[in-house]
Structure formats: C-alpha cells, structure tokens
Amino acid sequence: MSTRYDLAIVGSGAAGISAAINAKLRNKNIIVFGSKDLSAKLMKAPIIDNYLGLPEITGKQLKDKFINHATAMGIEVIPEKINNVYAMGDYFALIANENNYEAVSVIIATGVEFSKTLPGEFEYLGQGVSYCATCDASFFKGKVVTVIGYNQESIDEANFISEIVEKTYFIPMFKGDYALNPNIEMVQGTPVSIKGTDKVELLELKDREITTDGVFILRDSVSPEQLVPGLEMEGKHIKVTRNMETNVAGLYAAGDISGKPYQYMKAAGEGQVATLNAVSFIDDKR
Ligand code: FAD
C-alpha cells in the first residue's frame, strides 16, 4: 500500500516551496513535485528588484536561497511531472508517469505555461525575451523593444513599456481596440522566430524582420483543467477564494496559476495561505 501524505504540492516555484516550508512548520507529512532547479522562471530571471529584504538578487541566487531553506527543513523536491490529480472522496490520487501517489490535500502551484512557443523564445528567455512588462521593461531603457500582444491587457503593457524604452513596436495577435501611445509603431504580421547571438537581436516575421533588443510576449496562459478534471476556472487561471480554495474540497491553488500579477512575493504569500488552510482541512479530517 502506498504512503498517504497529508499534503501533496504540485510545483516547486516560489508558491510551492513557500507552501512546503509552511506545511513542515505545521509538522505535516508532505511531498513536493517539480524540478531540481525549482522553476525555469527563477533560473531565467536576471535581476529581481522587488523581493522583500533581498534587493538586486538574481533568479539563480534566489533559487539557491529557496533550496537552502527547504533543504534545511528536510524538504526534497521529487522531480516528477504530475499528469492528473483525481479527487477520490477521502483522498487525492496523483498520477505521474511511472508512479502514483496519495494525499489528503493538494496544492496546485504549477505556474503558468504557454501552449505554442516561438523558435528562439525559450532560448532567449531572460536574454531579451520577457513575459512581464512590469518586471523587465526597465532593463530596456534606451533600447528597441517589440511587444507581441495576444490580449487587450497587452495594450496597457505596451504603453507602459513605451514610456521607458527608446522605441516600441507592437504586433497585435488579436482583434480589438488598439489604444496605443502615439510613439508606438504597430506592425501587422505573423512572428516566425526570434534570433540573436547571446542576446535577442532580431524578430523574424513572415514578410519582414524587426531589429530589436527585446521581445515581450504577452499571452494568456494554458488552462490546467486537464490536470484536475472538474476544476473551476476563471479565464485561464484556477478560480480560488481568498483562502486559495478551489471548487474541489481539499484542493488549493497558489502562485501564477491562480491569477495575476505574476510575481514572486505574491506566489510565496499565496503558497503560505494555501498551506495554512490545507492544514485546517487535514486536521478536520482526523
Ligand atoms: P513557477 O515559478 O512557474 O514554478 C512552477 C513550477 O512547477 C515549474 O517550474 C515546474 O517545475 C513545476 N511544475 C509545473 N507543472 C508541474 C506538474 N504538472 N508536475 C510537477 N511539477 C510541475 N517576478 C517578480 O516578482 N519579480 C521579478 O523581477 C520577476 N522577474 C522575472 C523574470 C523572468 C525572466 C521571468 C520568466 C519571470 C519573472 N517574474 C518576476 C515572475 C515570476 O517568475 C513568477 O511570478 C513566479 O515564478 C511564479 O511562481 P510560481 O511558484 O507560481 O510558478
């Protein structure tokens, strides 16, 4: 018979690790799934200026601090991808490629992933490619930036960027009102690939090229409905209460997956809130 954990945490970014640390502090028997490097986004973040008490820290340094903190508390990240989470009544079954796990409560902290990526996109993430205007626009002062916008919100982000950088191109990937600042040049076209040497230098479109220092790709995230059948969504995010509860009793969500803003401190805070409520749920089951 497999071990039934008190709490399973799916995801090892700021939300998942914060959730794990708080669960350990409450003496819960936990299991955390994710990657040994915790989060690709942490690995790619060049400089993080808004993490409380840790100014000008790189993503890698913050990742090391998270790992040291977790390791000191006896938390190990299991490098397995969870494909499905099923509510079984008294417990949850978590299905990985080769193993199955059981837990009384589950926190989904998977971050947001995007469906189709452009060739070069992941290669240059943090080296000119960004998903977050608020986080990264300041790195492009005096430079040329291209925004590929998939939704109405990307207009606001492009306007924000254009107030900081030298030149902004905007490529709309949706139909809507393009209330762009007058200094933004709108380009109609289909992005094909991002090119450069060690940093972004060029965005290739079907019928032209744009010489650019940065490419902001502002998409909607992929739905996690497939991960948990019956999970209620709000747009592309998991619908949660202020207690980070989902519509499935005992199942919580935290971090980017539960909505914007996509920020480390928001993710860590939500991981804590999710755990504290999961702990009450687990204790009530006893
Ligand atoms: P993530 O960090 O995305 O972690 C989730 C992890 O869960 C994944 O990496 C993966 O390992 C794991 N996972 C996913 N699905 C599964 C599954 N099915 N099974 C098992 N494991 C799974 N924010 C700021 O506040 N300040 C900044 O300066 C800043 N700079 C950034 C720079 C870059 C280049 C990027 C990309 C992002 C930046 N951000 C910044 C945003 C920040 O990275 C995110 O808000 C944060 O990582 C969200 O944390 P999370 O725990 O929700 O998810």
Coordinates of C-alpha atoms and ligand atoms in Angstrom, one line a residue:
M1 CA 0.0 0.0 0.0
S2 CA 1.4 3.4 -0.9
T3 CA 2.1 6.1 1.7
R4 CA -0.8 8.6 2.1
Y5 CA 0.7 12.0 2.6
D6 CA -1.0 14.8 4.5
L7 CA -0.3 17.2 1.7
A8 CA 1.0 17.0 -1.9
I9 CA 2.3 20.1 -3.5
V10 CA 2.4 20.1 -7.3
G11 CA 5.0 22.7 -8.4
S12 CA 8.3 23.9 -7.0
G13 CA 8.5 27.6 -7.7
A14 CA 8.1 30.3 -5.1
A15 CA 4.5 29.2 -4.4
G16 CA 5.2 25.5 -4.0
I17 CA 8.3 26.0 -1.8
S18 CA 6.6 28.5 0.4
A19 CA 3.7 26.1 0.8
A20 CA 6.1 23.3 1.6
I21 CA 8.0 25.3 4.3
N22 CA 4.8 26.3 6.0
A23 CA 3.5 22.8 6.0
K24 CA 6.7 21.5 7.5
L25 CA 6.4 24.1 10.2
R26 CA 3.0 22.6 11.0
N27 CA 4.5 19.1 11.2
K28 CA 2.7 17.8 8.1
N29 CA 3.9 14.8 6.1
I30 CA 4.3 16.3 2.7
I31 CA 5.5 15.5 -0.8
V32 CA 6.6 18.2 -3.3
F33 CA 6.8 17.6 -7.1
G34 CA 8.7 19.8 -9.5
S35 CA 12.2 20.2 -10.8
K36 CA 15.5 20.2 -9.1
D37 CA 16.1 23.7 -10.3
L38 CA 12.7 24.6 -8.8
S39 CA 11.5 26.8 -11.6
A40 CA 12.6 27.7 -15.1
K41 CA 11.5 31.2 -14.5
L42 CA 13.7 31.6 -11.4
M43 CA 16.6 30.3 -13.4
K44 CA 16.0 32.9 -16.1
A45 CA 15.3 36.0 -14.1
P46 CA 18.3 38.3 -14.5
I47 CA 17.8 40.6 -11.6
I48 CA 14.9 40.7 -9.1
D49 CA 14.4 44.1 -7.5
N50 CA 11.1 43.5 -5.7
Y51 CA 11.7 40.6 -3.3
L52 CA 11.4 41.9 0.2
G53 CA 14.7 42.1 2.0
L54 CA 16.7 40.7 -0.9
P55 CA 17.4 43.7 -3.3
E56 CA 19.2 43.1 -6.6
I57 CA 19.2 39.3 -6.2
T58 CA 19.5 37.2 -9.4
G59 CA 17.0 34.5 -10.1
K60 CA 19.6 31.8 -9.6
Q61 CA 20.7 33.3 -6.2
L62 CA 17.1 33.4 -5.1
K63 CA 16.6 29.8 -6.2
D64 CA 19.7 28.8 -4.1
K65 CA 18.2 30.5 -1.1
F66 CA 14.9 28.7 -1.6
I67 CA 16.8 25.4 -1.9
N68 CA 18.9 26.0 1.2
H69 CA 15.9 27.0 3.2
A70 CA 13.9 23.9 2.0
T71 CA 16.8 21.5 2.5
A72 CA 17.5 22.8 6.0
M73 CA 13.9 21.9 6.8
G74 CA 14.2 18.4 5.3
I75 CA 12.2 19.2 2.2
E76 CA 13.1 17.4 -1.0
V77 CA 11.6 18.1 -4.4
I78 CA 10.6 15.0 -6.3
P79 CA 11.5 15.6 -10.0
E80 CA 8.3 14.0 -11.4
K81 CA 5.7 15.6 -13.6
I82 CA 2.1 15.0 -12.3
N83 CA -0.2 14.4 -15.2
N84 CA -3.5 14.1 -13.3
V85 CA -5.0 14.7 -9.9
Y86 CA -8.2 12.8 -9.1
A87 CA -10.4 13.5 -6.1
M88 CA -11.2 10.1 -4.7
G89 CA -13.5 11.1 -1.8
D90 CA -11.3 10.8 1.2
Y91 CA -8.1 11.5 -0.5
F92 CA -6.5 12.6 -3.8
A93 CA -4.7 10.3 -6.3
L94 CA -1.8 12.0 -8.1
I95 CA -0.7 10.3 -11.3
A96 CA 2.9 10.7 -12.5
N97 CA 4.5 8.9 -15.5
E98 CA 5.6 5.8 -13.6
N99 CA 4.3 6.3 -10.0
N100 CA 1.0 7.1 -8.3
Y101 CA 0.8 9.0 -5.0
E102 CA -1.9 9.7 -2.4
A103 CA -2.5 12.7 -0.3
V104 CA -5.3 14.0 1.9
S105 CA -5.0 17.5 0.5
V106 CA -3.3 19.0 -2.6
I107 CA -1.9 22.4 -3.6
I108 CA -1.6 23.2 -7.3
A109 CA 1.4 25.6 -7.7
T110 CA 2.3 24.8 -11.3
G111 CA 2.9 28.3 -12.6
V112 CA 1.6 29.3 -16.0
E113 CA 2.8 27.7 -19.1
F114 CA 2.2 28.7 -22.7
S115 CA 1.0 26.5 -25.4
K116 CA 2.9 27.4 -28.6
T117 CA 6.3 28.9 -28.3
L118 CA 8.2 30.7 -31.0
P119 CA 11.5 29.2 -32.1
G120 CA 14.2 31.1 -30.0
E121 CA 11.7 32.1 -27.4
F122 CA 12.8 29.8 -24.6
E123 CA 16.5 30.1 -25.6
Y124 CA 16.4 33.9 -25.1
L125 CA 14.1 34.0 -22.1
G126 CA 15.8 36.4 -19.7
Q127 CA 18.2 37.3 -22.6
G128 CA 15.9 39.7 -24.3
V129 CA 12.7 37.7 -24.2
S130 CA 10.3 38.5 -21.4
Y131 CA 6.7 37.7 -20.4
C132 CA 6.4 40.5 -17.9
A133 CA 6.4 44.2 -18.7
T134 CA 6.4 45.4 -15.0
C135 CA 9.3 43.1 -14.2
D136 CA 11.6 43.7 -17.1
A137 CA 10.8 46.9 -19.0
S138 CA 13.4 48.8 -17.0
F139 CA 16.2 46.6 -18.5
F140 CA 15.5 48.1 -21.9
K141 CA 16.0 51.8 -21.2
G142 CA 17.3 53.5 -24.3
K143 CA 16.7 50.3 -26.4
V144 CA 14.3 49.0 -29.0
V145 CA 11.6 46.6 -27.9
T146 CA 8.9 44.6 -29.7
V147 CA 5.7 43.6 -28.0
I148 CA 3.8 40.6 -29.3
G149 CA 0.4 41.1 -27.7
Y150 CA -2.2 38.3 -27.5
N151 CA -4.9 40.2 -25.5
Q152 CA -6.3 43.6 -24.6
E153 CA -4.2 43.8 -21.5
S154 CA -1.1 43.8 -23.6
I155 CA -2.0 47.2 -24.9
D156 CA -1.6 48.7 -21.4
E157 CA 1.7 46.8 -21.0
A158 CA 3.0 48.1 -24.4
N159 CA 2.0 51.6 -23.4
F160 CA 3.9 51.2 -20.1
I161 CA 7.0 49.8 -21.9
S162 CA 6.9 52.7 -24.4
E163 CA 7.3 55.2 -21.6
I164 CA 10.6 53.6 -20.6
V165 CA 12.3 52.4 -23.8
E166 CA 13.6 54.3 -26.8
K167 CA 11.4 52.6 -29.4
T168 CA 8.4 50.2 -29.2
Y169 CA 6.9 48.1 -31.9
F170 CA 3.6 46.4 -31.2
I171 CA 2.4 43.3 -33.1
P172 CA -1.3 42.6 -32.3
M173 CA -2.2 38.9 -32.3
F174 CA -5.9 39.6 -31.5
K175 CA -8.7 41.8 -32.8
G176 CA -9.7 44.7 -30.6
D177 CA -9.1 48.3 -29.7
Y178 CA -5.5 49.2 -30.1
A179 CA -5.4 52.3 -27.9
L180 CA -1.6 52.6 -28.2
N181 CA 0.5 55.5 -27.2
P182 CA 1.4 57.6 -30.4
N183 CA 5.1 56.8 -30.1
I184 CA 4.4 53.0 -30.6
E185 CA 4.7 51.7 -34.1
M186 CA 2.1 49.0 -34.8
V187 CA 3.2 46.2 -37.2
Q188 CA 0.7 43.8 -38.7
G189 CA 2.3 40.4 -39.2
T190 CA 3.0 36.9 -38.0
P191 CA 6.0 36.3 -35.8
V192 CA 8.1 33.4 -37.0
S193 CA 11.2 33.3 -34.8
I194 CA 13.5 35.2 -32.5
K195 CA 17.1 35.4 -33.4
G196 CA 20.3 36.7 -32.0
T197 CA 23.8 35.6 -30.7
D198 CA 23.9 35.6 -26.9
K199 CA 21.0 38.0 -26.7
V200 CA 18.0 38.9 -28.8
E201 CA 18.8 40.9 -32.0
L202 CA 16.0 40.2 -34.4
L203 CA 12.4 39.2 -34.6
E204 CA 11.6 37.5 -37.9
L205 CA 8.1 37.9 -39.2
K206 CA 6.6 36.1 -42.2
D207 CA 7.3 39.1 -44.6
R208 CA 9.8 41.3 -42.8
E209 CA 12.3 41.5 -40.0
I210 CA 12.5 43.8 -37.0
T211 CA 15.8 44.6 -35.4
T212 CA 15.1 44.7 -31.7
D213 CA 16.8 44.3 -28.3
G214 CA 13.9 42.8 -26.6
V215 CA 10.7 40.8 -27.3
F216 CA 7.9 40.9 -24.8
I217 CA 5.4 38.0 -25.5
L218 CA 2.2 38.7 -23.7
R219 CA -0.1 35.7 -24.0
D220 CA -2.8 34.1 -22.0
S221 CA -1.8 31.1 -20.0
V222 CA -2.7 27.5 -20.7
S223 CA -5.6 26.0 -18.7
P224 CA -4.8 23.4 -16.0
E225 CA -8.3 21.8 -16.4
Q226 CA -6.7 18.7 -17.8
L227 CA -4.6 18.3 -14.7
V228 CA -7.7 18.2 -12.4
P229 CA -11.0 17.2 -14.0
G230 CA -13.9 19.4 -12.9
L231 CA -11.7 22.2 -11.7
E232 CA -13.4 25.6 -12.0
M233 CA -11.6 28.2 -14.0
E234 CA -11.7 31.9 -14.2
G235 CA -10.4 32.6 -17.7
K236 CA -7.1 30.8 -17.9
H237 CA -6.5 30.7 -14.2
I238 CA -7.8 28.4 -11.4
K239 CA -10.6 30.1 -9.6
V240 CA -9.8 30.5 -5.9
T241 CA -11.2 32.1 -2.8
R242 CA -9.1 34.4 -0.6
N243 CA -8.2 31.2 1.3
M244 CA -6.8 29.8 -2.0
E245 CA -9.5 27.2 -2.0
T246 CA -10.7 25.8 -5.4
N247 CA -14.1 24.4 -6.1
V248 CA -12.8 20.9 -5.1
A249 CA -12.8 20.4 -1.3
G250 CA -9.2 19.9 -0.1
L251 CA -7.6 21.2 -3.3
Y252 CA -5.9 24.6 -3.2
A253 CA -4.1 26.7 -5.8
A254 CA -1.3 29.3 -5.4
G255 CA 1.0 31.4 -7.4
D256 CA 0.8 32.4 -11.1
I257 CA -1.7 29.6 -11.8
S258 CA -4.3 31.4 -9.5
G259 CA -4.0 34.7 -11.4
K260 CA -2.1 37.8 -12.0
P261 CA 0.1 39.6 -11.0
Y262 CA 2.8 37.1 -11.8
Q263 CA 5.3 38.0 -9.0
Y264 CA 7.5 36.0 -6.6
M265 CA 6.2 37.6 -3.4
K266 CA 2.6 37.1 -4.4
A267 CA 3.3 33.5 -5.2
A268 CA 5.1 32.9 -1.9
G269 CA 2.3 34.6 0.0
E270 CA -0.4 32.6 -1.6
G271 CA 1.6 29.4 -1.0
Q272 CA 1.5 30.2 2.7
V273 CA -2.2 31.0 2.7
A274 CA -3.0 27.8 0.8
T275 CA -1.0 25.7 3.2
L276 CA -2.5 27.2 6.4
N277 CA -6.0 26.4 5.0
A278 CA -4.9 22.9 3.8
V279 CA -3.6 22.2 7.3
S280 CA -7.1 23.1 8.8
F281 CA -8.7 20.8 6.2
I282 CA -6.3 17.9 7.1
D283 CA -6.7 18.4 10.8
D284 CA -10.5 18.4 10.4
K285 CA -10.3 15.0 8.7
R286 CA -8.7 13.4 11.7
Ligands
FAD1 P1 6.7 28.9 -11.3 O1 7.9 29.7 -10.8 O2 6.4 28.9 -12.7 O3 7.0 27.4 -10.8 C1 6.2 26.3 -11.1 C2 7.0 25.1 -11.3 O4 6.1 24.0 -11.0 C3 7.5 24.8 -12.7 O5 8.7 25.5 -13.0 C4 7.7 23.3 -12.7 O6 9.0 23.0 -12.2 C5 6.6 22.8 -11.7 N1 5.5 22.2 -12.4 C6 4.7 22.7 -13.3 N2 3.8 21.8 -13.7 C7 4.1 20.7 -13.0 C8 3.5 19.4 -12.9 N3 2.4 19.0 -13.7 N4 4.1 18.4 -12.1 C9 5.1 18.7 -11.4 N5 5.7 19.9 -11.4 C10 5.2 20.9 -12.1 N6 8.5 38.2 -10.6 C11 8.9 39.2 -9.7 O7 8.2 39.3 -8.7 N7 10.0 40.0 -9.9 C12 10.8 39.9 -11.0 O8 11.8 40.6 -11.1 C13 10.5 38.8 -11.9 N8 11.3 38.6 -13.0 C14 11.0 37.6 -13.9 C15 11.9 37.4 -14.9 C16 11.7 36.4 -15.8 C17 12.7 36.2 -17.0 C18 10.5 35.6 -15.7 C19 10.2 34.5 -16.7 C20 9.6 35.8 -14.7 C21 9.9 36.8 -13.7 N9 9.0 37.1 -12.6 C22 9.3 38.0 -11.7 C23 7.8 36.3 -12.4 C24 8.0 35.1 -11.5 O9 9.0 34.3 -12.1 C25 6.7 34.3 -11.3 O10 5.7 35.1 -10.8 C26 7.0 33.1 -10.3 O11 8.0 32.3 -10.8 C27 5.7 32.4 -10.1 O12 6.0 31.3 -9.2 P2 5.1 30.0 -9.1 O13 5.6 29.2 -8.0 O14 3.7 30.4 -9.2 O15 5.4 29.3 -10.5

